CSV table of C-alpha atoms in Angstrom, one decimal:
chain,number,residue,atom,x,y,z
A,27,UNK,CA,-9.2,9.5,6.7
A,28,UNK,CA,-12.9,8.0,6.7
A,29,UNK,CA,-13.4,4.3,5.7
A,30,UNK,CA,-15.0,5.7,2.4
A,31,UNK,CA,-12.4,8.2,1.3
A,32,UNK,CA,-9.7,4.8,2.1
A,33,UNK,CA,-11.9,3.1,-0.5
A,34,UNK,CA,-11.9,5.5,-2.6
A,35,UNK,CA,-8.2,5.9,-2.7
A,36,UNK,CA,-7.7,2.7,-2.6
A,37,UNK,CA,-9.9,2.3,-5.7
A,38,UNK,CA,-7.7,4.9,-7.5
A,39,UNK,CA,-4.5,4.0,-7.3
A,40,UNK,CA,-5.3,0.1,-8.2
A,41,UNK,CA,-7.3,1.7,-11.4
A,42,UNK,CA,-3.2,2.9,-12.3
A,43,UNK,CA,-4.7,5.8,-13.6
A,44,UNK,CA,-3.9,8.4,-11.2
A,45,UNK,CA,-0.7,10.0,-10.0
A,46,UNK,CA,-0.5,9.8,-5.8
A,47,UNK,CA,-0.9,13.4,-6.0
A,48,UNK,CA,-4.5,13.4,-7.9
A,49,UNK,CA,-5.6,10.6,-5.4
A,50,UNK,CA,-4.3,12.5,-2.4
A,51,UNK,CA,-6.0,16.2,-3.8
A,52,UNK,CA,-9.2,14.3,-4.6
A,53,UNK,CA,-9.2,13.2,-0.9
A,54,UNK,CA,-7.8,16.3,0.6
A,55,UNK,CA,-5.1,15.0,2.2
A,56,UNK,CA,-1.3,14.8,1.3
A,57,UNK,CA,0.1,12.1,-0.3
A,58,UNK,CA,2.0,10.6,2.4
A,59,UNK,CA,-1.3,10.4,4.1
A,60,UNK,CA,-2.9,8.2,1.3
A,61,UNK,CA,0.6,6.0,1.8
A,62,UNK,CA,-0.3,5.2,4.9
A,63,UNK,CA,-3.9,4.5,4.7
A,64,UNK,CA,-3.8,2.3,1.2
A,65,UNK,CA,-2.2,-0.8,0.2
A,66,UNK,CA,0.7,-0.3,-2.4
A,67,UNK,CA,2.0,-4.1,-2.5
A,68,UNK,CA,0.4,-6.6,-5.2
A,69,UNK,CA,-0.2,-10.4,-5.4
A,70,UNK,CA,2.3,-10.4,-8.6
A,71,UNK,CA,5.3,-9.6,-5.9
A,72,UNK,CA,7.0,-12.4,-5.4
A,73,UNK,CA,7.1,-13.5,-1.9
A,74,UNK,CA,10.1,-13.7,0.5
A,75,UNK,CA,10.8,-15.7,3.6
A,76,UNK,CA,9.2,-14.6,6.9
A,77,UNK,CA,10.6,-15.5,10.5
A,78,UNK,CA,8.0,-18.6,10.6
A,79,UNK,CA,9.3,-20.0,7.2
A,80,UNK,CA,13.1,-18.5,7.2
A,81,UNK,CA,16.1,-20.9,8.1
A,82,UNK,CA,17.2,-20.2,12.0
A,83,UNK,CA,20.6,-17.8,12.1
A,84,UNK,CA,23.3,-19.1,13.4
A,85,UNK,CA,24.6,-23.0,14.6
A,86,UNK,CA,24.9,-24.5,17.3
A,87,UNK,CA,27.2,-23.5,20.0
């Protein structure tokens, strides 16, 4: 996918009015291609622990 049709899609799907399927046949691609190209995760998710932040797993030995 071009840099302008990833805008576009990406446009789309945060407008929440289109299905994956009209964003990926307005692109001309599949929708598992628009999956991978697009960002699907919001600012409302909560956030969980990463490595950096997350307690170490197990004690000492």
């Amino acid at each position: 996918m071009t840099p302008a049709l990833i805008n576009k899609a990406q446009r789309m799907y945060d407008s929440k009015q289109f299905t994956m399927a009209e964003i990926a046949a307005s692109c001309g691609v599949t929708p598992m291609t628009i999956y991978r190209n697009i960002r699907t995760d919001t600012a409302e998710r909560p956030t969980t622990a990463t490595a950096s932040t997350a307690a170490p797993r197990g004690g000492p030995r």
